[in-house]
XYZ file of C-alpha atoms in Angstrom:
546
model
C -54.392 109.415 -98.277
C -52.363 106.216 -98.232
C -48.762 106.591 -97.448
C -46.248 103.548 -97.935
C -42.774 103.050 -96.384
C -40.557 100.250 -97.260
C -37.454 98.901 -95.512
C -34.612 97.127 -97.517
C -31.808 95.705 -95.852
C -29.597 96.771 -99.090
C -27.856 100.140 -98.297
C -25.676 99.859 -101.569
C -27.472 102.980 -103.103
C -26.356 104.846 -100.185
C -22.761 103.740 -100.504
C -22.997 104.506 -104.173
C -24.021 107.945 -103.487
C -21.262 108.388 -100.910
C -18.840 107.371 -103.555
C -20.196 110.239 -106.043
C -19.375 112.787 -103.340
C -16.147 111.173 -101.952
C -13.439 113.436 -100.802
C -11.599 111.164 -98.533
C -12.324 107.489 -99.424
C -11.703 106.268 -95.771
C -13.816 108.736 -94.003
C -16.880 108.216 -96.459
C -16.468 104.293 -95.927
C -16.424 104.566 -92.192
C -19.681 106.650 -92.408
C -21.486 104.263 -94.918
C -20.712 101.315 -92.605
C -22.127 102.962 -89.501
C -25.337 103.979 -91.431
C -25.255 100.396 -92.638
C -25.090 98.842 -89.099
C -27.823 101.337 -88.046
C -30.112 100.229 -90.754
C -29.704 96.774 -89.919
C -30.193 97.514 -86.083
C -33.631 99.457 -86.666
C -34.835 96.670 -89.330
C -37.611 95.503 -87.431
C -38.872 98.648 -85.643
C -42.533 99.579 -86.058
C -44.343 102.964 -86.674
C -42.205 106.167 -86.400
C -39.328 104.314 -85.403
C -39.360 102.258 -88.843
C -39.462 105.627 -90.508
C -36.486 107.121 -88.623
C -33.529 105.025 -90.677
C -34.914 106.426 -94.044
C -34.941 110.097 -92.823
C -31.452 109.595 -91.106
C -30.298 108.259 -94.433
C -31.489 111.350 -96.499
C -30.385 113.686 -93.775
C -26.889 112.054 -93.665
C -26.554 112.093 -97.460
C -27.272 115.705 -97.627
C -24.964 116.417 -94.840
C -22.105 114.381 -96.690
C -22.489 116.446 -99.873
C -22.253 119.662 -98.029
C -19.293 118.506 -96.421
C -17.496 117.347 -99.308
C -18.145 120.860 -100.777
C -17.026 122.464 -97.649
C -13.736 120.382 -97.418
C -12.750 120.246 -100.618
C -10.646 123.687 -100.500
C -9.245 122.658 -97.292
C -7.868 119.275 -98.433
C -6.593 121.141 -101.837
C -4.778 123.772 -99.385
C -3.351 120.939 -97.392
C -1.669 119.518 -100.633
C 0.145 122.792 -101.295
C 3.529 121.902 -102.715
C 5.190 124.943 -100.787
C 5.961 124.979 -96.934
C 7.871 127.544 -95.104
C 9.423 127.202 -91.604
C 10.623 130.014 -89.433
C 13.944 128.646 -87.973
C 15.086 132.006 -85.919
C 14.484 135.448 -85.252
C 17.111 137.942 -84.012
C 16.726 141.352 -82.829
C 20.235 142.207 -82.251
C 20.221 145.320 -84.547
C 16.581 146.376 -83.691
C 14.761 147.978 -85.283
C 16.398 145.688 -88.060
C 15.115 142.517 -87.401
C 16.384 139.137 -88.980
C 14.254 136.223 -89.717
C 15.727 132.892 -90.693
C 13.278 130.960 -92.770
C 13.504 127.703 -94.972
C 11.025 127.385 -97.863
C 10.843 123.769 -99.257
C 8.553 122.015 -101.823
C 6.719 118.961 -101.400
C 9.443 116.641 -101.562
C 11.530 118.625 -98.707
C 13.817 120.013 -101.173
C 14.807 123.871 -100.601
C 13.472 126.039 -103.376
C 16.124 128.411 -104.614
C 16.180 131.976 -106.301
C 13.547 133.656 -104.310
C 13.603 137.540 -103.626
C 11.969 140.380 -101.782
C 8.915 140.185 -103.912
C 8.381 136.589 -102.909
C 7.947 137.513 -99.018
C 5.547 139.464 -96.927
C 5.854 140.304 -93.190
C 3.400 140.885 -90.315
C 3.640 141.610 -86.855
C 1.496 140.889 -83.823
C -1.626 140.663 -86.329
C -1.246 144.015 -87.574
C -2.430 144.772 -91.145
C 0.628 146.898 -91.747
C 3.346 145.147 -93.587
C 6.900 146.326 -92.340
C 9.283 147.142 -95.297
C 11.743 144.257 -96.181
C 15.137 145.595 -96.574
C 16.784 142.376 -98.170
C 16.608 138.596 -98.671
C 19.675 136.705 -98.905
C 19.900 132.831 -99.501
C 22.880 131.207 -97.465
C 24.067 127.749 -96.816
C 23.371 126.680 -93.114
C 26.007 124.093 -92.251
C 23.863 123.065 -89.038
C 20.966 121.603 -90.918
C 21.203 118.031 -90.358
C 20.950 115.629 -93.745
C 20.244 112.169 -94.276
C 21.643 111.261 -97.697
C 22.404 108.118 -99.694
C 25.495 108.649 -102.024
C 24.982 106.228 -104.963
C 28.123 105.990 -106.955
C 28.736 104.260 -110.443
C 31.842 101.898 -110.316
C 31.344 99.936 -113.283
C 33.922 98.966 -115.782
C 33.605 102.258 -117.701
C 34.615 104.159 -114.781
C 38.223 103.116 -114.752
C 41.064 105.570 -114.726
C 40.484 109.317 -114.296
C 36.830 109.145 -113.951
C 36.971 106.907 -111.008
C 39.812 109.066 -109.352
C 37.569 112.259 -109.837
C 34.632 110.560 -108.547
C 36.572 109.584 -105.223
C 37.720 113.119 -105.023
C 33.976 114.472 -105.412
C 32.669 112.000 -102.863
C 35.403 113.202 -100.310
C 34.561 116.889 -101.089
C 30.902 116.172 -100.572
C 31.705 114.548 -96.994
C 34.244 117.097 -96.173
C 31.158 119.868 -96.718
C 29.014 118.188 -94.180
C 28.724 118.342 -90.462
C 29.463 115.517 -88.011
C 25.368 115.576 -87.404
C 24.809 114.564 -91.066
C 24.314 111.153 -91.646
C 25.673 109.387 -94.683
C 25.152 106.259 -96.664
C 27.202 104.952 -99.501
C 26.214 102.489 -102.291
C 28.969 101.909 -104.828
C 27.210 99.787 -107.639
C 28.504 97.527 -110.349
C 27.681 94.191 -111.700
C 24.638 92.964 -109.383
C 23.131 94.698 -106.413
C 22.013 92.698 -103.160
C 18.610 94.505 -102.253
C 18.459 92.624 -98.863
C 21.953 93.257 -97.258
C 24.957 95.510 -97.654
C 27.974 94.672 -99.097
C 30.717 95.933 -96.705
C 33.499 96.236 -99.497
C 31.525 98.885 -101.310
C 28.407 99.712 -99.406
C 27.947 101.647 -96.076
C 24.622 101.959 -94.184
C 23.346 104.953 -92.229
C 24.594 105.428 -88.683
C 28.110 104.564 -89.764
C 31.396 106.369 -89.057
C 32.475 108.950 -91.738
C 35.774 108.105 -91.592
C 35.104 104.613 -92.130
C 33.016 105.767 -95.142
C 35.965 107.744 -96.464
C 38.160 104.356 -96.423
C 35.742 102.528 -98.143
C 35.640 105.184 -100.840
C 39.524 105.198 -101.323
C 39.530 101.326 -101.834
C 36.546 101.190 -104.838
C 37.433 99.458 -108.044
C 35.736 99.890 -111.194
C 34.612 96.895 -112.632
C 31.489 95.063 -114.005
C 27.916 96.092 -115.605
C 25.891 98.928 -114.578
C 22.854 97.826 -112.361
C 21.427 101.499 -112.783
C 17.628 100.567 -111.778
C 18.281 98.056 -108.826
C 21.026 100.613 -107.227
C 18.554 103.676 -107.667
C 15.757 101.600 -106.116
C 17.772 100.311 -103.181
C 19.077 103.907 -102.552
C 15.532 105.093 -102.357
C 14.659 102.404 -99.763
C 17.503 103.195 -97.514
C 16.662 107.109 -97.687
C 12.912 106.042 -96.883
C 14.104 104.502 -93.658
C 15.231 107.572 -92.262
C 13.020 110.102 -90.472
C 11.257 112.539 -92.725
C 12.662 115.645 -93.231
C 16.280 116.460 -95.094
C 16.718 113.168 -96.541
C 17.461 112.565 -100.286
C 19.542 110.348 -102.832
C 22.477 111.741 -104.865
C 23.110 109.185 -107.837
C 26.064 109.551 -110.169
C 26.815 107.446 -113.283
C 28.288 107.625 -116.640
C 26.394 105.158 -118.396
C 23.070 103.541 -118.452
C 21.383 100.333 -117.408
C 23.335 97.313 -118.871
C 23.727 93.610 -118.437
C 26.939 91.351 -118.845
C 26.909 88.824 -121.989
C 26.275 85.840 -119.516
C 23.369 87.800 -117.679
C 25.290 87.972 -114.096
C 25.081 91.437 -113.791
C 22.646 94.327 -114.144
C 19.295 95.068 -112.450
C 17.364 91.908 -111.746
C 14.430 93.139 -109.656
C 13.888 96.784 -110.633
C 12.901 98.531 -113.670
C 12.916 102.049 -114.896
C 9.866 103.115 -113.096
C 10.340 101.199 -109.961
C 12.756 103.878 -108.199
C 10.298 106.576 -109.076
C 7.354 104.711 -107.770
C 8.957 104.129 -104.468
C 10.535 107.772 -104.545
C 6.866 109.252 -104.727
C 5.515 106.896 -102.085
C 7.832 107.675 -99.428
C 8.568 111.461 -100.528
C 12.337 111.104 -101.054
C 14.025 113.299 -103.857
C 16.477 111.857 -106.246
C 19.386 114.184 -107.483
C 21.104 112.651 -110.369
C 24.468 113.445 -112.166
C 25.483 112.209 -115.393
C 29.231 112.197 -116.937
C 30.031 112.152 -120.662
C 28.259 111.276 -124.031
C 27.293 107.624 -122.980
C 25.132 108.475 -120.267
C 21.284 107.813 -120.284
C 20.373 111.476 -119.857
C 16.785 111.062 -120.574
C 16.300 108.398 -117.874
C 18.392 110.569 -115.337
C 16.211 113.826 -116.181
C 12.881 111.911 -115.561
C 14.169 110.337 -112.303
C 15.172 113.576 -110.996
C 12.005 115.782 -112.198
C 9.466 113.106 -111.368
C 11.082 112.659 -107.810
C 11.523 116.521 -106.768
C 15.184 116.291 -107.353
C 17.557 117.839 -110.011
C 19.872 116.754 -112.744
C 23.396 118.093 -113.508
C 25.514 117.162 -116.520
C 29.194 116.958 -116.608
C 31.071 116.725 -119.836
C 34.538 116.315 -118.009
C 35.134 114.065 -114.622
C 36.961 117.448 -113.402
C 33.437 118.950 -112.810
C 32.189 116.113 -110.657
C 33.609 117.687 -107.063
C 31.583 121.059 -107.629
C 28.291 119.236 -108.979
C 28.404 116.862 -105.833
C 28.819 120.184 -103.432
C 25.867 121.952 -105.305
C 23.582 119.431 -104.112
C 25.061 119.573 -100.431
C 24.687 123.363 -100.701
C 21.046 123.191 -101.877
C 19.928 120.864 -99.203
C 21.136 123.168 -96.647
C 20.051 126.564 -98.263
C 17.865 128.822 -96.183
C 16.877 132.663 -96.253
C 17.777 135.337 -94.261
C 15.236 138.124 -94.427
C 16.029 141.499 -93.026
C 13.110 143.902 -92.277
C 12.341 147.335 -90.440
C 10.255 146.377 -87.350
C 7.478 148.705 -86.556
C 6.885 147.424 -83.035
C 7.683 149.563 -80.002
C 10.949 148.901 -77.840
C 9.099 147.785 -74.962
C 11.018 144.941 -73.682
C 8.101 142.568 -74.597
C 8.007 139.281 -76.581
C 5.956 139.431 -79.931
C 4.653 137.674 -82.665
C 5.916 137.602 -86.178
C 4.258 136.017 -89.526
C 6.017 135.289 -92.784
C 4.343 134.833 -95.956
C 5.802 133.353 -99.449
C 4.024 133.302 -102.835
C 5.462 131.262 -105.459
C 3.361 131.531 -108.608
C -0.120 130.462 -107.578
C 1.236 128.782 -104.232
C 1.265 130.347 -100.756
C 2.604 129.161 -97.348
C 3.061 131.038 -94.036
C 4.453 130.499 -90.595
C 4.600 132.514 -87.481
C 6.406 132.241 -84.205
C 6.875 134.313 -81.034
C 10.374 136.323 -80.894
C 12.045 138.737 -78.495
C 11.581 140.197 -75.972
C 12.627 143.195 -77.781
C 15.287 145.821 -76.259
C 13.668 147.919 -73.657
C 14.327 151.873 -74.835
C 12.385 154.359 -72.283
C 10.582 156.203 -74.758
C 7.670 156.630 -72.609
C 9.488 159.860 -70.901
C 7.293 162.250 -72.590
C 4.125 161.318 -70.523
C 6.030 161.487 -67.295
C 7.538 164.875 -67.956
C 4.181 166.506 -69.127
C 2.540 165.269 -65.780
C 4.781 167.156 -63.340
C 4.906 170.563 -65.220
C 1.167 171.394 -64.689
C 1.587 170.149 -60.879
C 4.221 172.641 -60.281
C 3.095 175.652 -62.403
C 0.418 176.998 -59.723
C 3.330 177.778 -57.619
C 4.887 180.492 -60.127
C 1.296 181.853 -60.681
C 1.157 182.892 -56.882
C 4.583 184.550 -57.117
C 4.086 187.213 -59.630
C 0.902 188.368 -57.993
C 2.595 189.110 -54.898
C 5.614 190.667 -56.690
C 3.905 193.539 -58.552
C 2.287 194.667 -55.229
C 5.634 195.177 -53.838
C 7.182 196.565 -56.777
C 4.843 199.632 -57.281
C 5.552 200.209 -53.596
C 9.434 200.396 -54.214
C 9.240 202.225 -57.434
C 7.608 205.608 -56.111
C 9.893 205.970 -53.195
C 12.956 206.363 -55.483
C 11.182 208.570 -57.930
C 10.292 211.523 -55.571
C 13.835 211.357 -54.161
C 15.239 211.580 -57.843
C 12.737 213.920 -58.898
C 13.780 217.117 -56.584
C 17.189 217.059 -57.440
C 17.035 217.631 -61.168
C 13.985 219.848 -60.890
C 15.907 223.140 -61.394
C 16.218 221.828 -65.177
C 12.911 221.416 -66.279
C 13.706 218.642 -68.967
C 13.911 215.633 -66.653
C 10.718 216.091 -64.863
C 8.380 214.751 -67.432
C 10.692 211.846 -68.430
C 10.820 210.053 -65.365
C 7.150 210.358 -64.762
C 6.147 208.702 -67.941
C 8.872 206.014 -67.849
C 8.231 204.227 -64.488
C 4.312 204.129 -65.030
C 4.262 201.830 -68.064
C 7.094 199.523 -67.118
C 5.728 198.145 -63.919
C 2.145 197.858 -65.274
C 2.942 196.038 -68.640
C 5.754 194.001 -67.760
C 4.530 191.779 -64.840
C 0.849 191.789 -65.600
C 0.724 189.851 -69.122
C 3.621 187.639 -68.160
C 2.526 185.752 -65.056
C -1.283 185.758 -66.519
C -0.553 184.497 -70.024
C 1.922 181.665 -69.268
C 0.322 179.848 -66.425
C -3.287 179.624 -67.828
C -2.576 177.461 -71.151
C -0.048 175.126 -69.295
C -2.420 173.614 -66.778
C -5.263 173.384 -69.637
C -2.902 171.424 -72.013
C -1.618 168.644 -69.957
C -5.123 167.043 -68.965
C -5.931 166.592 -72.413
C -3.158 164.566 -73.985
C -3.860 162.042 -71.308
C -1.584 159.221 -73.342
C -2.999 155.853 -71.798
C -6.149 155.816 -73.679
C -4.617 156.299 -77.151
C -2.566 153.199 -77.519
C -5.517 151.095 -76.373
C -7.618 152.603 -78.901
C -5.049 151.975 -81.657
C -4.635 148.567 -80.746
C -8.229 147.685 -80.804
C -8.639 149.154 -84.405
C -5.700 147.332 -85.781
C -7.005 144.069 -84.315
C -10.337 144.578 -85.811
C -9.044 145.349 -89.187
C -7.130 142.289 -89.321
C -9.759 140.168 -88.340
C -12.024 141.900 -91.296
C -9.538 141.703 -93.784
C -8.712 138.066 -93.536
C -7.041 137.723 -96.999
C -9.404 135.140 -97.939
C -8.716 132.559 -95.623
C -11.749 131.063 -93.334
C -10.963 130.376 -89.846
C -11.574 126.823 -88.281
C -14.595 128.606 -86.493
C -16.264 129.154 -89.807
C -15.664 125.672 -90.984
C -16.861 124.669 -87.484
C -19.998 126.739 -87.632
C -20.786 125.514 -91.446
C -20.623 122.026 -90.039
C -23.170 122.500 -87.025
C -25.476 124.507 -89.444
C -25.535 121.252 -91.609
C -26.252 119.022 -88.784
C -28.922 121.476 -87.328
C -30.833 121.548 -90.650
C -30.706 117.695 -90.772
C -32.105 117.613 -87.151
C -34.745 119.963 -88.184
C -35.909 117.963 -91.223
C -36.096 114.903 -88.928
C -38.237 116.489 -86.328
C -40.494 118.091 -88.888
C -40.976 114.777 -90.592
C -41.761 113.501 -87.284
C -44.120 115.837 -86.461
C -46.219 115.319 -89.435
C -46.437 111.610 -89.199
C -47.436 111.722 -85.279
C -50.877 110.298 -85.767
C -50.523 107.745 -88.607
C -51.683 104.224 -88.293
C -49.061 101.493 -89.274
C -50.043 97.863 -90.621
C -47.631 95.202 -91.404
C -47.854 93.023 -94.493
C -46.204 90.030 -95.768
C -43.311 91.160 -98.355
C -44.402 88.173 -100.475
C -48.079 87.501 -100.723
C -49.081 90.919 -99.088
C -51.157 89.174 -96.366
C -51.702 91.282 -93.190
C -49.352 90.035 -90.212
C -49.474 91.151 -86.755
C -46.050 92.189 -85.886
C -42.739 92.687 -88.267
C -40.604 89.498 -88.443
C -43.377 87.040 -87.424
C -44.441 84.043 -89.792
C -46.987 84.915 -92.403
C -49.941 82.903 -91.708
C -50.882 82.560 -95.495
C -47.241 81.830 -96.840
C -45.027 81.282 -94.070
C -42.477 84.167 -95.135
C -41.062 86.331 -92.544
C -39.994 89.505 -94.316
C -42.327 92.388 -94.167
C -43.135 95.912 -95.041
C -44.844 98.780 -93.302
C -47.717 100.754 -94.399
C -49.083 103.999 -92.977
C -52.484 105.404 -93.636
């Protein structure tokens, strides 16, 4: 049987195969380049070593396919558009526990209008879910924001519109804390994308008092460079650390140029701000005023960047609309639930899950220590009772012996006196005999016997350990469909082991094969690979096994 093995220094087929199963382009390209360099290194090897690259390539391609299938759900989960962060847990009103959490979308904007049905709570990996008593949204002034305030001051904003826009900007600033970082871009005429105009622009890191002074001196004039101003605002916000950063853009018109072409947007178009915001993850909140506003573009700009659009028919509505944006960016949820943990004075673990339509997110943290309430008193009281019970058992035994000795002595003294009357003689004989025998004998015998037998049985120590083990096992088995990182690691190791098995199996089968080397052009046999063919002088060769 003739078996031929060919070696080619063209791994483009492998690269194409990798691209078909690509999950992460950079990872695949790194792997294919590593394989390509390995093939080049083993190009001139002979015999079994010459066969290794082909086996290695097949194994790696198979492993890449399996890894692509295995990792695809993980990558999809990493792109979930919902995140939940537990900010604090307080146990002041234990067992009622309060969790403060923030739920955001993939642009970092808090998600409003969640209720009790959206959340679930778990404690210490227990499968039981404590009852959630209330979910209350609230505005937390301590959340730090980085917001670019872009305000239209074009010629159409003269009069009451500009006055109300100033008032809205002041109210927006008043609702923020000193830790918040605010920038201002008041746009009209033309926008300089490279620098900041000190008369109508304030960059991040400035004093809020100085920012209010600039707002008060704004004058309405010129055209509306809407696209350039939106693009510059997004660039400024993107330079801030990731987190609670956003753009609030207000206008009463649309993109327009002056008749002589000196004003309006000169660099950006309507798509430029949207692309830049999506690239850097900056949400843009837009507010339109009046009937002449380009409402379609403002809605699109907000919708496609993760922000929200608000419309005001009158300029007097602007202060409230500006404040709505600040309140949304600082919104959190206060979740109150009934804890099922024992008041043991220890720290514990809590996990909060949120479900919004088909999307899920969770976070877990350690909280406590819980208040210590000495509920462990029953075990301590039950233990001393049985130890002291044997003492009363011996006392009743001695008491009945002394009692009969005392009772017969008064009886004969009393009996001779009323003997002349025949009636009292039978009554005292019957009464004393049952009373001493019945009363002392059952009471001491029955009471001590059950009491010592019961206390050893309810030894309370093994019971909690048993329940804890059952709970942990139940949680590990239930799983809620989430595979742990150990499972993924096991699958990966299984793939590598299978590839190694294929290689060694092929190696064992081809152990005794004879290898000859032939010229790739004329087929003439040559002594070693890479040597010059004695027939045609060509140096490239192929190996043949028989």
